[in-house]
Short mmCIF file of C-alpha atoms in Angstrom, two decimals:
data_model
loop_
_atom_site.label_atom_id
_atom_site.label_comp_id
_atom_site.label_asym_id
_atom_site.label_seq_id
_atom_site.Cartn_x
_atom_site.Cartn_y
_atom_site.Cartn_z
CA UNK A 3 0.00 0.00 0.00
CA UNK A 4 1.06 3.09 -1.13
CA UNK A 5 1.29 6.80 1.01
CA UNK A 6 -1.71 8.77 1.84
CA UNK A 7 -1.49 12.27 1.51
CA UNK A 8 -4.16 14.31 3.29
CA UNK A 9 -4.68 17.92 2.76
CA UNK A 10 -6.77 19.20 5.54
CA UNK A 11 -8.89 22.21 5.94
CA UNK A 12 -11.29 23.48 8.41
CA UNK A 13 -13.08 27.15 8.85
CA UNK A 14 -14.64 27.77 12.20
CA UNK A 15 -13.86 31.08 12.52
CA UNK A 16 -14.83 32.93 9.82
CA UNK A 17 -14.61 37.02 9.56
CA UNK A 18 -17.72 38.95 9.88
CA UNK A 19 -17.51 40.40 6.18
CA UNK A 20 -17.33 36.77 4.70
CA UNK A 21 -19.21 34.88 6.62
CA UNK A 22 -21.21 33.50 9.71
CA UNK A 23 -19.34 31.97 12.30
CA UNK A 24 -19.24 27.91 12.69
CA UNK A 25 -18.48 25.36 15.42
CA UNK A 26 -18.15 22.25 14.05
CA UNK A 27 -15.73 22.52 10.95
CA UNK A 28 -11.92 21.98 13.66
CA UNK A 29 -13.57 19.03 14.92
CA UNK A 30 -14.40 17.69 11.72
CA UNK A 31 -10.94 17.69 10.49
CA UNK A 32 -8.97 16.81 13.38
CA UNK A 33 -11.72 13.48 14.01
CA UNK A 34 -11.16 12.07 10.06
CA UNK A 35 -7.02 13.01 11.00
CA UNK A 36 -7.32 10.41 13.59
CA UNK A 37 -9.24 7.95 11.50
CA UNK A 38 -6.53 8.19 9.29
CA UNK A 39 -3.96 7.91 11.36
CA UNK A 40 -5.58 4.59 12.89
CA UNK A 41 -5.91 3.46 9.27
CA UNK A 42 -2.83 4.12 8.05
CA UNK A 43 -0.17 4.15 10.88
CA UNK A 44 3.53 5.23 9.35
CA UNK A 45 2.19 5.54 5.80
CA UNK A 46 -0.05 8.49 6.62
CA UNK A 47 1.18 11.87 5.96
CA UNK A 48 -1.36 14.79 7.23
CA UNK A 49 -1.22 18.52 6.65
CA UNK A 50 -3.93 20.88 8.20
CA UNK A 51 -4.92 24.36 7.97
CA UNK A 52 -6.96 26.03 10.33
CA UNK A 53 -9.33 28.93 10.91
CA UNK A 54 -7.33 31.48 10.10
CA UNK A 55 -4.67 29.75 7.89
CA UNK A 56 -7.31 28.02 5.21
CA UNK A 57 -6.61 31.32 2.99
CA UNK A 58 -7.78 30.22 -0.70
CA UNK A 59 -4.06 30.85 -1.51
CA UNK A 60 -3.27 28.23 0.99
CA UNK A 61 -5.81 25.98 -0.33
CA UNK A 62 -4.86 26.15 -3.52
CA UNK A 63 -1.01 25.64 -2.56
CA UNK A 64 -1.45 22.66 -0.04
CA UNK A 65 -3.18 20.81 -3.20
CA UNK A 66 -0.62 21.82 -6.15
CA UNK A 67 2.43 21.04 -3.91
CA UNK A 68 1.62 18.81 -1.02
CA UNK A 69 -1.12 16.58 -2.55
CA UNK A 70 1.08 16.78 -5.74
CA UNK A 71 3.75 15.05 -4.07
CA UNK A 72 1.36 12.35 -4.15
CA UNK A 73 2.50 9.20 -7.32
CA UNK A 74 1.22 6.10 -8.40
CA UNK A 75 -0.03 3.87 -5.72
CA UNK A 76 -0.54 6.79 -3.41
CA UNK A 77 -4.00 8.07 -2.40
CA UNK A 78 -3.93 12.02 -2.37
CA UNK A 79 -7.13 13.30 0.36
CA UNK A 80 -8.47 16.78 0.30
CA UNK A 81 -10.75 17.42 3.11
CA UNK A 82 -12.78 20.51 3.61
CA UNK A 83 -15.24 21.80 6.32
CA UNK A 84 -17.06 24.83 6.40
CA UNK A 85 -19.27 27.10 4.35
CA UNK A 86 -19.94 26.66 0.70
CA UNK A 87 -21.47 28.87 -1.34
CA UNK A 88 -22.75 29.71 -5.02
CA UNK A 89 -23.44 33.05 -7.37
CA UNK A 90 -25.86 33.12 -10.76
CA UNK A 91 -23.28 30.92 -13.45
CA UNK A 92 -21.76 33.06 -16.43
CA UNK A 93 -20.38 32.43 -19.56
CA UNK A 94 -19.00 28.59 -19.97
CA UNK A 95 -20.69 28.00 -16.78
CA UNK A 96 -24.04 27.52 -17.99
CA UNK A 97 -23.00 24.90 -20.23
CA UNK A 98 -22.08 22.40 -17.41
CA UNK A 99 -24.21 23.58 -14.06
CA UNK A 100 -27.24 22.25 -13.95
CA UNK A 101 -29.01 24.34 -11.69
CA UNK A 102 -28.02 27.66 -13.45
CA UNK A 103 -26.06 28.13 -10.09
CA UNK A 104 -21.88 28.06 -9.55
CA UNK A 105 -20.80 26.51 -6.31
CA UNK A 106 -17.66 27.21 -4.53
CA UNK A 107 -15.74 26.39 -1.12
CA UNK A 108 -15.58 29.59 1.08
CA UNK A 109 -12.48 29.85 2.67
CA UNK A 110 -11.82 32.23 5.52
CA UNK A 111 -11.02 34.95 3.19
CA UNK A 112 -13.12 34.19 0.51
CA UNK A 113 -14.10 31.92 -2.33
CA UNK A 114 -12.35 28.82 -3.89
CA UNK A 115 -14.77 27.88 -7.08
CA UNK A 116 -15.79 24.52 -7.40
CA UNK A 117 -14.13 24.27 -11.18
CA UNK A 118 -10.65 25.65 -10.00
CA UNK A 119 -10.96 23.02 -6.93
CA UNK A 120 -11.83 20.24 -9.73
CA UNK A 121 -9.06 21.33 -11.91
CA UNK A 122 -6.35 21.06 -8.96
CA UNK A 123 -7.19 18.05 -8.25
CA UNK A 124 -7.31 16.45 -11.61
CA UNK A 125 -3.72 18.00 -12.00
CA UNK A 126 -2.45 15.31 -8.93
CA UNK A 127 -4.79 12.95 -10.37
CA UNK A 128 -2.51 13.48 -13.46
CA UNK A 129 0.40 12.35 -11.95
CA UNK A 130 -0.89 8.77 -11.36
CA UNK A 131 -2.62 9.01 -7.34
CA UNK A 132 -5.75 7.76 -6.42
CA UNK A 133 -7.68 11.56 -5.63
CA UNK A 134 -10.67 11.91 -3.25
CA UNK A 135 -12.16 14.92 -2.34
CA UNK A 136 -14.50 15.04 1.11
CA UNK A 137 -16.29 18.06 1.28
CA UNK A 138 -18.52 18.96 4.33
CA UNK A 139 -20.18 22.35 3.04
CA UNK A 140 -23.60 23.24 1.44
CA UNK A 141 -23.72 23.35 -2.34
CA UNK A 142 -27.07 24.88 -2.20
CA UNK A 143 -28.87 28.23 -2.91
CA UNK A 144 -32.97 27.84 -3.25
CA UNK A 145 -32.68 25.66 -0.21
CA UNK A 146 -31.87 28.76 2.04
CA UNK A 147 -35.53 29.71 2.00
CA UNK A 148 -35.98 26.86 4.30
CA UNK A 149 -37.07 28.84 7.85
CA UNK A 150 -37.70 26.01 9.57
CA UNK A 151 -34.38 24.31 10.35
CA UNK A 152 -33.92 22.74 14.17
CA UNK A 153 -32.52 24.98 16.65
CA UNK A 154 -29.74 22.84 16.97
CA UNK A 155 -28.45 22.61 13.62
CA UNK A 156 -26.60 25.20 11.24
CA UNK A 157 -26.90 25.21 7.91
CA UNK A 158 -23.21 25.55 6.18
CA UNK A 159 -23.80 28.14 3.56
CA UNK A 160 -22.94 31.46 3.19
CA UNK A 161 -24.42 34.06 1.03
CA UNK A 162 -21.96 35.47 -1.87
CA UNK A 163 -20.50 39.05 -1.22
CA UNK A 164 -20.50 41.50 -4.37
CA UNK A 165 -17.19 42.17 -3.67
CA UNK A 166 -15.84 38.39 -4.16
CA UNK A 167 -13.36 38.12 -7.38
CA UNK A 168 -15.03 36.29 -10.74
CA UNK A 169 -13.53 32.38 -10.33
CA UNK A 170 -10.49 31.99 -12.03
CA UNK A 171 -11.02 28.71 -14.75
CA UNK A 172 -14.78 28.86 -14.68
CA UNK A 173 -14.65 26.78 -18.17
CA UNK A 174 -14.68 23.00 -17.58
CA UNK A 175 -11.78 21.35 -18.73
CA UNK A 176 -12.85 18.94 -21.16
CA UNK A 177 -13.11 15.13 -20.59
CA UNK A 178 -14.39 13.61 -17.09
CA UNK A 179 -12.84 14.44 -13.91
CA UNK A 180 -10.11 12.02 -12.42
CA UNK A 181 -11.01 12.50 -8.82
CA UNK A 182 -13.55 11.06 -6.79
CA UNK A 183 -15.74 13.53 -4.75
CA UNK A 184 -17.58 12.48 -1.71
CA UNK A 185 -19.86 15.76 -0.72
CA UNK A 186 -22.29 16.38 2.51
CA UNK A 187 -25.16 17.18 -0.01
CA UNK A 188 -26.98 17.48 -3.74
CA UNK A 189 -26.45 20.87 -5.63
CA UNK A 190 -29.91 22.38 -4.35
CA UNK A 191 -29.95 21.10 -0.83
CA UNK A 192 -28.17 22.72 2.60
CA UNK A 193 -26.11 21.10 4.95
CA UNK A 194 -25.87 20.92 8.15
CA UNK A 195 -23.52 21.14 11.76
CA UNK A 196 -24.87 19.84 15.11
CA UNK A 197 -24.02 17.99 18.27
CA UNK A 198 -23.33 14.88 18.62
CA UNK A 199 -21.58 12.54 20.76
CA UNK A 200 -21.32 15.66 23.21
CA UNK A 201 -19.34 17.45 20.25
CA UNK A 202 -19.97 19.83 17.39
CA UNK A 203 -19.77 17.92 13.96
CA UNK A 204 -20.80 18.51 10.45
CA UNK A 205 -23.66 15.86 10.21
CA UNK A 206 -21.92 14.12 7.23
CA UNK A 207 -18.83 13.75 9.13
CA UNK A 208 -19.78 12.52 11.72
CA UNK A 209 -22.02 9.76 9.66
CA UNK A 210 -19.45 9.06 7.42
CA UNK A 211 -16.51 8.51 9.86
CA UNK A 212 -18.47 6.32 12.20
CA UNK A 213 -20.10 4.17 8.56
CA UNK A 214 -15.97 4.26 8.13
CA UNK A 215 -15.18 2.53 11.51
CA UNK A 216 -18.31 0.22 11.80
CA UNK A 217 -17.98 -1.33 8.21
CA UNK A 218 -14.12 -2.18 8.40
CA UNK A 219 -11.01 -1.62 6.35
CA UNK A 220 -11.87 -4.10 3.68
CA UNK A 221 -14.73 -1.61 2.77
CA UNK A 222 -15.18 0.32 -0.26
CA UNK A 223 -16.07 4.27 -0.72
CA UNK A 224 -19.51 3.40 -2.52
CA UNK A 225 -20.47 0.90 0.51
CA UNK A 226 -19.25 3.64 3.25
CA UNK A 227 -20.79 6.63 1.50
CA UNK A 228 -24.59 4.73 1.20
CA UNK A 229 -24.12 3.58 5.02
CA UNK A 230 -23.23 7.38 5.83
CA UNK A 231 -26.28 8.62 3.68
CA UNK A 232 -28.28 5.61 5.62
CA UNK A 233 -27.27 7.33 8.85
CA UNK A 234 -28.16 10.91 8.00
CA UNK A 235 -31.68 9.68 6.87
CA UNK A 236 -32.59 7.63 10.12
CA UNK A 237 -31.63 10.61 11.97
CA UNK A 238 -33.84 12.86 10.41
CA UNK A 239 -31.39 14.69 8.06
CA UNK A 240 -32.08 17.02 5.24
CA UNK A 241 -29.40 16.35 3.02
CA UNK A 242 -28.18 13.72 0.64
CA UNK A 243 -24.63 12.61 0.40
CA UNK A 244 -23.54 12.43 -2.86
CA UNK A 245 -20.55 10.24 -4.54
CA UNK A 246 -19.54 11.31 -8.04
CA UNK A 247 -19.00 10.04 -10.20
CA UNK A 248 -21.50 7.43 -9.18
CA UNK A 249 -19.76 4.98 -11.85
CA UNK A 250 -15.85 5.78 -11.21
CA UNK A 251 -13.75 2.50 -10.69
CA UNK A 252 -12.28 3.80 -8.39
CA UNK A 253 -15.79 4.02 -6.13
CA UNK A 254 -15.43 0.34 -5.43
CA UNK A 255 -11.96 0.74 -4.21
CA UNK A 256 -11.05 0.14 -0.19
CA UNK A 257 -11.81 3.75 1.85
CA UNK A 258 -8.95 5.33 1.85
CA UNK A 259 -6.45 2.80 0.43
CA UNK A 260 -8.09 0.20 3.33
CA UNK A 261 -6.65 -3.15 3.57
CA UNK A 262 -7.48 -4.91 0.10
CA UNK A 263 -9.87 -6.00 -2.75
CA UNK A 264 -13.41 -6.69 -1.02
CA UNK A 265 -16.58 -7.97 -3.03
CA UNK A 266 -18.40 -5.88 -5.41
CA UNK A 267 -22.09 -6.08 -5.79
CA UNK A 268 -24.58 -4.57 -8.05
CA UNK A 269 -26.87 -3.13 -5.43
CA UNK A 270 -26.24 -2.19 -1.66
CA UNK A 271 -28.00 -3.30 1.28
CA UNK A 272 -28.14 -0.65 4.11
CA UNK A 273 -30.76 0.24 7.01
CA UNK A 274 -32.45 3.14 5.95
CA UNK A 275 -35.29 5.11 7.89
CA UNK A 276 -37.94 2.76 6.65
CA UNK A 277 -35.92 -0.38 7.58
CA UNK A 278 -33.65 -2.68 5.20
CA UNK A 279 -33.43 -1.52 2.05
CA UNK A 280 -31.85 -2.28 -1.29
CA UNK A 281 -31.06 0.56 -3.97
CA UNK A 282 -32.75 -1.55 -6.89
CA UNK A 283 -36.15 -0.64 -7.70
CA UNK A 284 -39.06 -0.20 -10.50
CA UNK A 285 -36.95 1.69 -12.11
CA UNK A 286 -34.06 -0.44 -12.48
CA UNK A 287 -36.77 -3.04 -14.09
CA UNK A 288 -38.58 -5.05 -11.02
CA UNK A 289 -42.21 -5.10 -10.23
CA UNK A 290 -43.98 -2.96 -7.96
CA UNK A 291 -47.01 -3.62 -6.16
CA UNK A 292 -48.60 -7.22 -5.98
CA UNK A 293 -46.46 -8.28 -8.41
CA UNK A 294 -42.97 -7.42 -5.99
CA UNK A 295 -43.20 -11.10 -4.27
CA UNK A 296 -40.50 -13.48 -5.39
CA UNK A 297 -37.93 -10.81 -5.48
CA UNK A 298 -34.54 -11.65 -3.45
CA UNK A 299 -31.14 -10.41 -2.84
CA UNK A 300 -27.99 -12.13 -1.82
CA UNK A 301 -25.06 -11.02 -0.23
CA UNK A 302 -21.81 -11.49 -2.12
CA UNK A 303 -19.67 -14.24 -0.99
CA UNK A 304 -21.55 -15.48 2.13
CA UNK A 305 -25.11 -16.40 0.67
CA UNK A 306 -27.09 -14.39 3.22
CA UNK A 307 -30.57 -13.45 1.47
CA UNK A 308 -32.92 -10.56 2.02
CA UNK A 309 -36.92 -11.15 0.38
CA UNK A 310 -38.41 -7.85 -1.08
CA UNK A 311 -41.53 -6.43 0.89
CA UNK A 312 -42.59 -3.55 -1.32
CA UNK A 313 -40.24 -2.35 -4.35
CA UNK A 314 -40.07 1.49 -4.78
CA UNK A 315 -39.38 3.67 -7.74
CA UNK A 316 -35.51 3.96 -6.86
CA UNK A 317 -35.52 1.33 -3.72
CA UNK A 318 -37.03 -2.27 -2.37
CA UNK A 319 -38.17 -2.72 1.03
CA UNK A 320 -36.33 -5.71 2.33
CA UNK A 321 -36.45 -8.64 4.81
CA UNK A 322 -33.12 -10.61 5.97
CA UNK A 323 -34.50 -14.16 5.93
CA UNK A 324 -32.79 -15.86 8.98
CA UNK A 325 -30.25 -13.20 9.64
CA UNK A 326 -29.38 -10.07 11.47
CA UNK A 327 -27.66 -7.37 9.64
CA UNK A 328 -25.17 -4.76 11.20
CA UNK A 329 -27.54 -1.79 10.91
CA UNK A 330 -23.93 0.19 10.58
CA UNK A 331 -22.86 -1.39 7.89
CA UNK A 332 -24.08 -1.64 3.90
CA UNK A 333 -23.55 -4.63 2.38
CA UNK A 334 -22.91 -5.44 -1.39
CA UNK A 335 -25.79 -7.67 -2.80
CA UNK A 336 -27.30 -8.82 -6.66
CA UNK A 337 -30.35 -10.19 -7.08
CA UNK A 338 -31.10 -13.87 -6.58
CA UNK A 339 -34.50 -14.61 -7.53
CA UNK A 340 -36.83 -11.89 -9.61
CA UNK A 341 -40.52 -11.93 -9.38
CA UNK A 342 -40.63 -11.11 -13.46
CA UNK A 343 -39.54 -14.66 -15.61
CA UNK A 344 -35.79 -14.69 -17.19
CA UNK A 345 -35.08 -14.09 -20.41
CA UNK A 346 -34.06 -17.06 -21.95
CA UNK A 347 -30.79 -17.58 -24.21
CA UNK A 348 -29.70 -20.63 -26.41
CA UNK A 349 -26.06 -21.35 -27.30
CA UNK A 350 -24.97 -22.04 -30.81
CA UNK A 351 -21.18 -23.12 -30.85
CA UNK A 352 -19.00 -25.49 -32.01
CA UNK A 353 -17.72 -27.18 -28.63
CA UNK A 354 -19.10 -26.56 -25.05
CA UNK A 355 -16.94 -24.03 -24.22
CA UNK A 356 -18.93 -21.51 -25.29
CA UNK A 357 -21.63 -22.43 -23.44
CA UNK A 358 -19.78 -23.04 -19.99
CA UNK A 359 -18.50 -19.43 -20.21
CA UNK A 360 -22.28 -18.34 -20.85
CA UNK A 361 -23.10 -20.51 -17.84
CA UNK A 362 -20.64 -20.06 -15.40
CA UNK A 363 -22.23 -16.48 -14.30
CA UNK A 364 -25.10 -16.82 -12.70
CA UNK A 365 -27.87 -14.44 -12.97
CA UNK A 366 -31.46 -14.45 -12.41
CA UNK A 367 -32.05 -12.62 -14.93
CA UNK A 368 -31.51 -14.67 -17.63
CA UNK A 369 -32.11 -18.73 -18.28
CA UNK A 370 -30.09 -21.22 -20.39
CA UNK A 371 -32.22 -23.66 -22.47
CA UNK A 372 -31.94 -25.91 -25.41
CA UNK A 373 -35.10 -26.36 -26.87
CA UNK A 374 -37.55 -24.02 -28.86
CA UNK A 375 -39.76 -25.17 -26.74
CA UNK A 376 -38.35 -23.85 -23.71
CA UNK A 377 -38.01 -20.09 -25.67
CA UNK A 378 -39.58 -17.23 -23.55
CA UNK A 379 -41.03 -14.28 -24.96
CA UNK A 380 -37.82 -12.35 -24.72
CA UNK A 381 -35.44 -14.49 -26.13
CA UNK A 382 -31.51 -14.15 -27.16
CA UNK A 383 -29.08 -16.83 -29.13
CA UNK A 384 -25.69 -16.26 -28.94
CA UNK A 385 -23.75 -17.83 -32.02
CA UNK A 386 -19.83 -18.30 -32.25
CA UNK A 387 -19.35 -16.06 -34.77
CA UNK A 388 -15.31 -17.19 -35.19
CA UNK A 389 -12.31 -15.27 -34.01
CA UNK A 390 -13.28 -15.55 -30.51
CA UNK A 391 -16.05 -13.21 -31.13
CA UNK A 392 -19.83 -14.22 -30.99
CA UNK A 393 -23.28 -12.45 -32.38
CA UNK A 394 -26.25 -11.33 -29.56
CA UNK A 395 -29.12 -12.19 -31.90
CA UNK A 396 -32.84 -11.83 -31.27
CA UNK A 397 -35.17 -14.96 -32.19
CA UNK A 398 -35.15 -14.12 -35.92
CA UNK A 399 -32.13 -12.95 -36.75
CA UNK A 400 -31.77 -9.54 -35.80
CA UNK A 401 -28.32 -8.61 -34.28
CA UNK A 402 -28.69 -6.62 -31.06
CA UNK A 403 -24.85 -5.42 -30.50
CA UNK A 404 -21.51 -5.46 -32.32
CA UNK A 405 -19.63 -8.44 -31.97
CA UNK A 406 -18.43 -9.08 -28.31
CA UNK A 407 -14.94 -11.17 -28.16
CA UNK A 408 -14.69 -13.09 -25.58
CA UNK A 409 -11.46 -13.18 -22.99
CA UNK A 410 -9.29 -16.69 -22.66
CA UNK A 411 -9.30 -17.12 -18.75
CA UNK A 412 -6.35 -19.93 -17.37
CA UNK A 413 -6.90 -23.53 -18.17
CA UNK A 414 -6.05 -24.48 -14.70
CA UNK A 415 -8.77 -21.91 -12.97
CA UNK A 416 -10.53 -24.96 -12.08
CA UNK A 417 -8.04 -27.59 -11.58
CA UNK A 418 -7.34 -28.54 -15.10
CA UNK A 419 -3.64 -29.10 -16.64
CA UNK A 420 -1.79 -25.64 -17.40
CA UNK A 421 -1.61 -26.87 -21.27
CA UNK A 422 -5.26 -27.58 -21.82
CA UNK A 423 -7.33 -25.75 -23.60
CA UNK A 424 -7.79 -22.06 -21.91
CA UNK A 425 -11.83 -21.56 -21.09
CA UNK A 426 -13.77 -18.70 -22.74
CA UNK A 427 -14.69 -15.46 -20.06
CA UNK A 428 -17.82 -15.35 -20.86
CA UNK A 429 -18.35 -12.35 -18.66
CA UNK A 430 -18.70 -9.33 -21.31
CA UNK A 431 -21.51 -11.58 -23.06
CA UNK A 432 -23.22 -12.39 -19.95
CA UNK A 433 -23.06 -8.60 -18.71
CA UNK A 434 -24.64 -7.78 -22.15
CA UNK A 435 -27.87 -10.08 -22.20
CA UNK A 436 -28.66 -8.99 -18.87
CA UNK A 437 -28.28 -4.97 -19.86
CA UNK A 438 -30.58 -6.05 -22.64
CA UNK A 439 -32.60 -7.91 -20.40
CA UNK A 440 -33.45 -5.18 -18.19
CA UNK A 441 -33.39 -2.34 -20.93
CA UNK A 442 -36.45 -4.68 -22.50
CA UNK A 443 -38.17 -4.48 -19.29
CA UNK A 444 -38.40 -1.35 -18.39
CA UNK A 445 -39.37 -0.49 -21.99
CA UNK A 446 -42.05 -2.98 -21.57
CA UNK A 447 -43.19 -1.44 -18.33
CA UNK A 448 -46.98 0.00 -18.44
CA UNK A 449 -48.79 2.65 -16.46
CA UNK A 450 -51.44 2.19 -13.80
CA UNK A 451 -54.82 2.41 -15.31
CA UNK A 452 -55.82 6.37 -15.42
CA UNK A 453 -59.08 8.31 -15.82
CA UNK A 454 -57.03 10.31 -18.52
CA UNK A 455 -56.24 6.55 -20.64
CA UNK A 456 -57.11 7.42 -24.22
CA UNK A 457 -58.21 10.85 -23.49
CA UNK A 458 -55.46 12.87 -24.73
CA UNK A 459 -55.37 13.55 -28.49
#
């Protein structure tokens, strides 16, 4: 394992012409310091500036030079509490923020613009680290009209001063970013400080740092980030932790270079304010309502199943079924059994190879038969097509995809003799049918019955 850099930076006390005041922001940074420090022992090196020192010069300078010294195999960490803010976007702006609104960090003497932060950090990114921003700080601006926020919370945004320099490198740089960014909220939502544990703590922080300790250093950002949202919902938060990009690699890497490779699901399992829940829903092509029974999830690697109560638009209610989750911890879980039938997919090759590589990933979404007779009404046949490549065709003929080649995996995976014939990977083609599985689904999916049906011309 590599060196961790961490760039620190916390604003509590913040001048009267920039902003309000904060409590929470020192604590912040010197609690995830001594996570790290547990984590990483010798191979942790921390820098911190505080209050007074997190100057946007200093900002900017801690991440060009210290976080640049930062290689390959090294994880570079830029933390940040305190106030964010946002102004109306100009110019190049509007072609890349999505609420019509720029965002920046507010450091204690002013701002540090979200696309000059993002361009920083791709520059260490550049040199071949691991990057992860943390940011504890509102991203928000129409959320400010809430006026009913608990006395015992404070809402970490600051209003922009007219007297605050246009953001240097307000174009995006071109291509998508090389950092990972794990933020306290969504673009149009506050968030928020408070006590807990006896101490003042951004509410993301503190969720996020004890989803850190409960899951374990085998665990992955994605897993710790949805037990951290998981927390602020059961406790009545307001905001929604976000992890972009959603789909980096690097998202189902250990936290903060943790101890190793740990298993990767499609879907997470995590104890939200309902109960057990699973991020898989309608929309990602189950059935709602009635038709929702049948619908499982297992946990990778152990077995461990969960039975779907209700499914949701973006979520399932779940059961465990003779088990008793950590309600600290999300687990990583794919479905087992679906309440909607497979697809079903014949082989067409010229030795059995083909079909054991087909095979030998299990999914419920899709069934291997042999017979027409078995066919379902969504049907696939994959066909060696030569080369190592093979056709996706639908049942007459029509070719669905390009033609996927399929990887050689070792011989002896399984226990055979080094110099037999290397197996087919059959995991690109199996990936593929069930994309196309569930794109079919969902296009197949029909609307409740409505007194408007076949009134609109």
């Amino acid at each position: 394992m590599g060196t961790i850099y961490a760039f620190m930076a916390g604003v509590n006390a913040y001048p009267p012409h920039i902003a309000t005041p904060l409590s929470g922001c020192v604590n912040d940074v010197g609690a995830a310091r001594e996570l790290l420090e547990e984590r990483g022992g010798d191979g942790v090196e921390v820098r911190t500036v505080l209050d007074g020192a997190a100057t946007v010069s200093a900002v900017e300078d801690g991440i060009r030079t210290f976080l640049g010294s930062a290689g390959a195999g090294d994880t570079a960490l830029f933390w940040f509490s305190g106030h964010g803010s946002e102004r109306v976007a100009t110019g190049a702006e509007l072609l890349v923020e999505a609420t019509g609104l720029s965002q920046a960090l507010v450091c204690v003497d002013g701002p540090l613009s979200d696309k000059r932060l993002g361009a920083l950090l791709d520059e260490v990114a550049g040199r071949g680290a691991q990057v992860v921003a943390v940011l504890d700080c509102c991203y928000s601006g129409g959320a400010t009209r809430e006026d009913r926020i608990p006395a015992d919370l404070t809402a970490r945004w600051a209003p922009p001063r007219p007297e605050w320099p246009a953001p240097r490198d307000a174009a995006p740089a071109p291509g998508t970013a090389r950092h990972l960014l794990l933020a306290a909220s969504r673009l149009d939502q506050l968030s928020y400080e408070g006590w807990f544990d006896g101490r003042r703590h951004g509410m993301f922080t503190h969720a996020l740092l004890d989803a850190a300790r409960t899951a374990g250093p085998d665990a992955t950002y994605r897993q710790v980030l949805a037990a951290a949202d998981a927390r602020v919902r059961r406790s009545g938060g307001r905001q929604q932790p976000v992890l972009f990009p959603e789909t980096a690699e690097a998202a189902d890497l250990p936290f903060l270079a943790g101890a190793g490779a740990t298993a990767v699901g499609d879907h997470l399992l995590r104890c939200g304010p309902e109960g057990w829940e699973v991020d898989c829903g309608t929309v990602h092509g189950l059935r709602g309502g009635a038709d929702a029974g049948g619908t499982e999830f297992g946990v990778i690697g152990d077995g461990r199943v969960v039975r779907a109560r209700a499914v949701r638009t973006d979520r399932s209610l779940v059961e465990p079924v003779d088990w008793t989750p950590d309600p600290g911890r999300a687990y990583p879980v794919s479905p087992t059994a679906l309440a909607a039938p497979p697809a079903t997919v014949s082989v067409e090759g010229a030795d059995d190879r083909l079909r054991a590589a087909v095979t030998s990933y299990a999914t419920p979404l899709l069934q291997v038969v042999d017979s027409p007779e078995d066919f379902g009404d969504l049907h696939f046949r994959v066909v060696a097509a030569g080369g190592g490549t093979v056709e996706v065709l639908g049942r007459d003929g029509t070719r669905f995809v390009d033609p996927l080649r399929l990887g050689a995996r070792p011989a002896d995976r399984d226990g055979s003799p080094a110099d037999a014939t290397p197996s087919y990977d059959g995991r690109a083609v199996v990936d593929c049918l069930a994309h196309l599985t569930r794109w079919h689904r969902l296009r197949d999916l029909g609307s409740r019955p409505s007194l408007l049906d076949n009134q609109v011309r």
